[in-house]
Amino acid sequence: MTFLSQVADHLITNHKENLGDVTVVFPNRRAGLFLKKHLSKKVDKPVWSPTVYSLEDFLFRYSNVKKTDTLALVFELFEAFKTHHPGSEGFESFYFWGEMLLRDFEEVDHYLVNPKQLFHHIKSDRQIAEDFYFLDEEQEKLIQKFWQEFFPSATKSQEQFVETWKILAPVYETFKERLQKNGIGYTSHIYRQLAEKIDGEQLSVKGPVIFAGFNALTPVEELLIKHFVSENQSEVLWDIDAYYLENDVQEAGGFLRQYQKDNILRKSFPETIPSAINTEKHVDVTGVSLEIGQAKAIGEQIGELLDDGVPLEEIVIILPQDYMLFPVLNAIPEQVDKLNVTMGYPLKETPLFGLLEAALEVQEHSQLSATNGLSFYHKPTLDVLSHPYLYKEEKNPLDKLIKDIKKKNQVRVFHDDIQEVGSTVLNTIFRQIKTEENYATYLQHVVEVLGQQVVERFGLEREYLYHFQQMLARLNQILAAQSTQVDLKTFKGLFRKATRSIKIPFSGEPVEGLQVMGVLETRNLDFKHVFMLNMNEDIFPAAQRNGSFVPYRIRKAFDLPTFEVQDAIYAYLFYRLFQRSERLSFYYNMYADFGMSGEVSRFIRQLEQESKLTIRRKKLSNSIQVKERLPISIDKTDDVLENLSIYTDKVSPKDQKRLSASALNVYFNCKLQFYFKYVLRLFSGDELSDELDKRNFGNVLHMALEYLYLDAIDGKPDRSITENDFFKIRNSVDGAIEKAFRKHFGMGDKRKFVLKDRNVVMADLIRKFVNKIIDLDEEYAPFSIVSLEKEDKYERTFRVQPNGSVYNIRLGADIDRVDKKDGAVRVIDYKSGKDAREIENVDKVFDTTPGTTWKKGRNKAGFQTLFYAWLYTSKHGSNDAVIPGLLNMQELFQKDFDYRLTEGGEPLTDARPHLEAFESKLGDLLKDIFSRDVPFDQTEDERTCKFCDFKGICGR
Ligand code: SF4
């Protein structure tokens, strides 16, 4: 029988006639709804229901003070602090300390400590005995030990501590006065005021009061409950078990044993203490690899229970770590149609927080210029555009905008482009904040507009929106009370800190469906099937993390709670789960991660040692088992060959693509990589960058040279470059570089563009290379330009017949530069590095013998430039000598710089004699690519995998 069913029985047995006059008080609100359900099952005629309260609601009825939120309290504390510490830091910097101090003051009130005595500043060793006369010997020793550390010479941080410490008592007083004046407060503040009141008057209540299911009362709670018990004949019903109550070493029963000895409370304990923990039940403890694995495992087990006909209401999932809520919700099986979440969920873990943070970033990096209008930095802009809230609403136009930004490498995104999407949410985020508006109002507008659009999934989104709206309204009030305008940086810090400490109290209709709850929410509730995650040491019980101004020894001396108290609370909550359940499944993460030990909670180990229960230990390690890497090989099925046929005339001309030298080089390196890149056409989404990386550096350099020489031959039918042209060429360098940068960053011709930061250095470097190439060209002049990169396409169709099928394969290249002088044509590729120029012979550029596919092996650049030479002669015939060459930037400044390929150490002055052999080898290569018998398999040379985008798929 559940505890609440027992409470219902007690009410019917002892108060059946006046049930409507009875008040039942639980530690929290949730138990009340469950109690009413039990009562309704037990009475056969209509009766008045008892009034049910949480302790907080019950006691707050005696006070006019209104409980307020943390944000408002920290602000009041800040104002109080400033009066005793003029010139102190701003609210944003104070917030962290303010929250900590507020927790300390809450404890001071919960534990009825005199703040003047606690925050007493000791100036000498001798003073201790005199000033702490009210403490016992043990407590006095603790104080002595603590303060002795400060004598005779305190360190700098100790001095700072003393500085703060000595104003804490007056800060407490001023803080309380401010709260009093505003009629607001916090829970223990209101309790303490009531406790001070009961010395002179009685807190009246009509009818009997039953306090049910309490443990670990703070002194002020204990005092108030005892007041009702002694003055109003109130009753207390304990939720206990002999297992921990009658064993002095069990920390779970520590508080209850004290109450058993108390003059007032001891009468409320039953003569026979129930003993249910050590009775037969199924307990399993499963170690799972990684946290997410726990959620998956739980989902599967719950699915099995439901298939066996277990009602949803008999199952609870307990989450000691709130961030596991969404992984668990996502793992819950399909059969679950009703679900109730009862726990505090941190605002900062919600998807909405990410969106609002990105919106602030958008504002921080927005720019308004007279020439270009309003623009936003691409990073936060892309974060907003790809946020699930917006993306699922406006998928198509957003996709297009995102693609455009990436394609054009738009470092700044313009307001006009965003407006074209026509989204109200986007228009609310991407705008210029009005002068009279503050950032809290800006975010409030965003939340408001989102609220009109969000599609509910778990029914939780509206809760986030509501709590953000409330928090922002509060921030707005606080900012309005500040004498100075808060800048965006400060606001961002404040927004983050405030969000970090606020939890959304999810609480739906708790009696229905599968229950998902936090640990504290399990108080008073019983379920037949209990599933609990994160049963790791350091999580359950939790490691002490909340900071405090009050050092450990002083806490001990003043009986303020220490981690031992927290552990005792956790222990009670743990053992209570065993009292009435039939099956308990615990999960823990077996792998140490982020400071967690990867060990099972000591509560489980204690249970194994001390109880009579059979605990089944399991390990689920499949998910991270290092699987044997299976080779990947893609057979050339009809589908694969169909995909490959985009490089042939089997598809319509508009769908045809060309195989380039780069694609063929990839095939040499790894057939599977070729398949991913050129058959499936999986391209890695390159990161946008506002600064040039190595690859983009090369692109901008290429473009600048192309613009420069296109300009030089403009209006010249013979496309000649003579020594007279170099004055103009040299004077056009800066313009060509700027044009290339503009193009790279998608800035068009009209928008203003200024080079900044690292790009200034990059532009200098590009200028240096361009000028050097001009020097070399001036020495080489006169010559004529045959083609520049984007000017002319070199293409050829090549017929192969593998396995009896005919393929006309399209091959092509954009050659960086082709020029001509005295019957010799140079086909040149610009390289930003230092590619090898030695080819040994034609066979070697096709040689894929294992071990020759990497750097010093097969010459990729050699293959590429020979391929260019072959394409050139295919187009223009072979009247002229064709010199393949590489303009290696890293070699440009060498004394004997030579661009030509070398063969056996000698410069290759004409590629024509090699082109027949080249063509024959190329035919073999293409046959190989299109042959059904040759699968796309993985390279044997794993060095190739080092920089491959697909190594994740291959597991290399
Ligand atoms: S990871 Fe290695 S084997 Fe896999 S595709 Fe890339 S290069 Fe080929």
PDB file of N, CA and C in Angstrom, residues 611-648:
ATOM      1  N   SER A 611      21.960  -5.035   2.780  1.00  0.00           N
ATOM      2  CA  SER A 611      20.566  -5.508   2.729  1.00  0.00           C
ATOM      3  C   SER A 611      20.507  -6.985   2.370  1.00  0.00           C
ATOM      4  N   LYS A 612      19.297  -7.521   2.452  1.00  0.00           N
ATOM      5  CA  LYS A 612      19.135  -8.926   2.051  1.00  0.00           C
ATOM      6  C   LYS A 612      18.662  -9.023   0.606  1.00  0.00           C
ATOM      7  N   LEU A 613      18.608  -7.884  -0.034  1.00  0.00           N
ATOM      8  CA  LEU A 613      18.076  -7.872  -1.397  1.00  0.00           C
ATOM      9  C   LEU A 613      19.070  -8.491  -2.380  1.00  0.00           C
ATOM     10  N   THR A 614      18.519  -9.134  -3.385  1.00  0.00           N
ATOM     11  CA  THR A 614      19.388  -9.646  -4.453  1.00  0.00           C
ATOM     12  C   THR A 614      19.492  -8.553  -5.502  1.00  0.00           C
ATOM     13  N   ILE A 615      20.710  -8.104  -5.730  1.00  0.00           N
ATOM     14  CA  ILE A 615      20.880  -7.023  -6.697  1.00  0.00           C
ATOM     15  C   ILE A 615      21.592  -7.564  -7.925  1.00  0.00           C
ATOM     16  N   ARG A 616      20.910  -7.487  -9.041  1.00  0.00           N
ATOM     17  CA  ARG A 616      21.496  -8.026 -10.276  1.00  0.00           C
ATOM     18  C   ARG A 616      22.294  -6.921 -10.949  1.00  0.00           C
ATOM     19  N   ARG A 617      23.559  -7.213 -11.149  1.00  0.00           N
ATOM     20  CA  ARG A 617      24.424  -6.230 -11.819  1.00  0.00           C
ATOM     21  C   ARG A 617      24.535  -6.587 -13.291  1.00  0.00           C
ATOM     22  N   LYS A 618      24.389  -5.594 -14.162  1.00  0.00           N
ATOM     23  CA  LYS A 618      24.530  -5.853 -15.603  1.00  0.00           C
ATOM     24  C   LYS A 618      25.402  -4.772 -16.228  1.00  0.00           C
ATOM     25  N   LYS A 619      25.890  -5.099 -17.372  1.00  0.00           N
ATOM     26  CA  LYS A 619      26.651  -4.076 -18.108  1.00  0.00           C
ATOM     27  C   LYS A 619      26.170  -4.055 -19.547  1.00  0.00           C
ATOM     28  N   LEU A 620      25.845  -2.896 -20.016  1.00  0.00           N
ATOM     29  CA  LEU A 620      25.458  -2.768 -21.430  1.00  0.00           C
ATOM     30  C   LEU A 620      26.565  -2.002 -22.110  1.00  0.00           C
ATOM     31  N   SER A 621      27.463  -2.711 -22.744  1.00  0.00           N
ATOM     32  CA  SER A 621      28.593  -1.970 -23.304  1.00  0.00           C
ATOM     33  C   SER A 621      28.611  -2.011 -24.822  1.00  0.00           C
ATOM     34  N   ASN A 622      27.537  -2.576 -25.409  1.00  0.00           N
ATOM     35  CA  ASN A 622      27.555  -2.731 -26.868  1.00  0.00           C
ATOM     36  C   ASN A 622      27.767  -1.432 -27.606  1.00  0.00           C
ATOM     37  N   SER A 623      27.115  -0.376 -27.054  1.00  0.00           N
ATOM     38  CA  SER A 623      27.133   0.838 -27.853  1.00  0.00           C
ATOM     39  C   SER A 623      28.511   1.426 -28.044  1.00  0.00           C
ATOM     40  N   ILE A 624      29.450   1.116 -27.145  1.00  0.00           N
ATOM     41  CA  ILE A 624      30.768   1.676 -27.429  1.00  0.00           C
ATOM     42  C   ILE A 624      31.824   0.593 -27.664  1.00  0.00           C
ATOM     43  N   GLN A 625      31.354  -0.629 -27.780  1.00  0.00           N
ATOM     44  CA  GLN A 625      32.328  -1.671 -28.067  1.00  0.00           C
ATOM     45  C   GLN A 625      33.112  -1.304 -29.322  1.00  0.00           C
ATOM     46  N   VAL A 626      34.403  -1.470 -29.242  1.00  0.00           N
ATOM     47  CA  VAL A 626      35.181  -1.134 -30.423  1.00  0.00           C
ATOM     48  C   VAL A 626      34.944  -2.233 -31.449  1.00  0.00           C
ATOM     49  N   LYS A 627      34.144  -1.883 -32.426  1.00  0.00           N
ATOM     50  CA  LYS A 627      33.798  -2.901 -33.413  1.00  0.00           C
ATOM     51  C   LYS A 627      34.967  -3.100 -34.349  1.00  0.00           C
ATOM     52  N   GLU A 628      35.070  -4.334 -34.808  1.00  0.00           N
ATOM     53  CA  GLU A 628      36.103  -4.612 -35.792  1.00  0.00           C
ATOM     54  C   GLU A 628      35.747  -3.778 -37.025  1.00  0.00           C
ATOM     55  N   ARG A 629      36.735  -3.075 -37.568  1.00  0.00           N
ATOM     56  CA  ARG A 629      36.429  -2.234 -38.727  1.00  0.00           C
ATOM     57  C   ARG A 629      36.211  -3.098 -39.946  1.00  0.00           C
ATOM     58  N   LEU A 630      35.000  -3.082 -40.460  1.00  0.00           N
ATOM     59  CA  LEU A 630      34.742  -3.897 -41.638  1.00  0.00           C
ATOM     60  C   LEU A 630      35.122  -3.108 -42.880  1.00  0.00           C
ATOM     61  N   PRO A 631      35.748  -3.760 -43.846  1.00  0.00           N
ATOM     62  CA  PRO A 631      36.114  -3.013 -45.055  1.00  0.00           C
ATOM     63  C   PRO A 631      34.861  -2.533 -45.790  1.00  0.00           C
ATOM     64  N   ILE A 632      34.958  -1.370 -46.396  1.00  0.00           N
ATOM     65  CA  ILE A 632      33.827  -0.852 -47.170  1.00  0.00           C
ATOM     66  C   ILE A 632      34.198  -0.951 -48.645  1.00  0.00           C
ATOM     67  N   SER A 633      33.307  -1.561 -49.380  1.00  0.00           N
ATOM     68  CA  SER A 633      33.554  -1.683 -50.811  1.00  0.00           C
ATOM     69  C   SER A 633      32.206  -1.541 -51.525  1.00  0.00           C
ATOM     70  N   ILE A 634      32.149  -0.636 -52.492  1.00  0.00           N
ATOM     71  CA  ILE A 634      30.878  -0.380 -53.179  1.00  0.00           C
ATOM     72  C   ILE A 634      30.935  -1.011 -54.568  1.00  0.00           C
ATOM     73  N   ASP A 635      30.062  -1.973 -54.756  1.00  0.00           N
ATOM     74  CA  ASP A 635      30.013  -2.615 -56.080  1.00  0.00           C
ATOM     75  C   ASP A 635      29.360  -1.690 -57.091  1.00  0.00           C
ATOM     76  N   LYS A 636      29.789  -1.844 -58.334  1.00  0.00           N
ATOM     77  CA  LYS A 636      29.199  -0.978 -59.371  1.00  0.00           C
ATOM     78  C   LYS A 636      27.905  -1.604 -59.883  1.00  0.00           C
ATOM     79  N   THR A 637      26.892  -1.440 -59.100  1.00  0.00           N
ATOM     80  CA  THR A 637      25.563  -1.924 -59.497  1.00  0.00           C
ATOM     81  C   THR A 637      25.013  -0.987 -60.564  1.00  0.00           C
ATOM     82  N   ASP A 638      23.833  -1.325 -61.075  1.00  0.00           N
ATOM     83  CA  ASP A 638      23.214  -0.458 -62.089  1.00  0.00           C
ATOM     84  C   ASP A 638      23.000   0.944 -61.535  1.00  0.00           C
ATOM     85  N   ASP A 639      22.574   1.003 -60.258  1.00  0.00           N
ATOM     86  CA  ASP A 639      22.309   2.320 -59.643  1.00  0.00           C
ATOM     87  C   ASP A 639      23.576   3.159 -59.572  1.00  0.00           C
ATOM     88  N   VAL A 640      24.653   2.486 -59.154  1.00  0.00           N
ATOM     89  CA  VAL A 640      25.921   3.215 -59.005  1.00  0.00           C
ATOM     90  C   VAL A 640      26.384   3.710 -60.377  1.00  0.00           C
ATOM     91  N   LEU A 641      26.287   2.808 -61.394  1.00  0.00           N
ATOM     92  CA  LEU A 641      26.709   3.210 -62.742  1.00  0.00           C
ATOM     93  C   LEU A 641      25.821   4.324 -63.290  1.00  0.00           C
ATOM     94  N   GLU A 642      24.565   4.305 -62.887  1.00  0.00           N
ATOM     95  CA  GLU A 642      23.669   5.368 -63.341  1.00  0.00           C
ATOM     96  C   GLU A 642      24.113   6.714 -62.747  1.00  0.00           C
ATOM     97  N   ASN A 643      24.467   6.676 -61.447  1.00  0.00           N
ATOM     98  CA  ASN A 643      24.959   7.911 -60.821  1.00  0.00           C
ATOM     99  C   ASN A 643      26.239   8.403 -61.492  1.00  0.00           C
ATOM    100  N   LEU A 644      27.077   7.425 -61.857  1.00  0.00           N
ATOM    101  CA  LEU A 644      28.362   7.762 -62.468  1.00  0.00           C
ATOM    102  C   LEU A 644      28.177   8.341 -63.880  1.00  0.00           C
ATOM    103  N   SER A 645      27.045   7.998 -64.486  1.00  0.00           N
ATOM    104  CA  SER A 645      26.857   8.398 -65.893  1.00  0.00           C
ATOM    105  C   SER A 645      26.642   9.905 -66.061  1.00  0.00           C
ATOM    106  N   ILE A 646      26.588  10.673 -64.955  1.00  0.00           N
ATOM    107  CA  ILE A 646      26.526  12.141 -65.127  1.00  0.00           C
ATOM    108  C   ILE A 646      27.802  12.657 -65.801  1.00  0.00           C
ATOM    109  N   TYR A 647      28.841  11.834 -65.818  1.00  0.00           N
ATOM    110  CA  TYR A 647      30.089  12.242 -66.475  1.00  0.00           C
ATOM    111  C   TYR A 647      30.138  11.764 -67.927  1.00  0.00           C
ATOM    112  N   THR A 648      28.999  11.349 -68.441  1.00  0.00           N
ATOM    113  CA  THR A 648      28.957  10.830 -69.819  1.00  0.00           C
ATOM    114  C   THR A 648      27.828  11.498 -70.596  1.00  0.00           C
TER     115      THR A 648
END
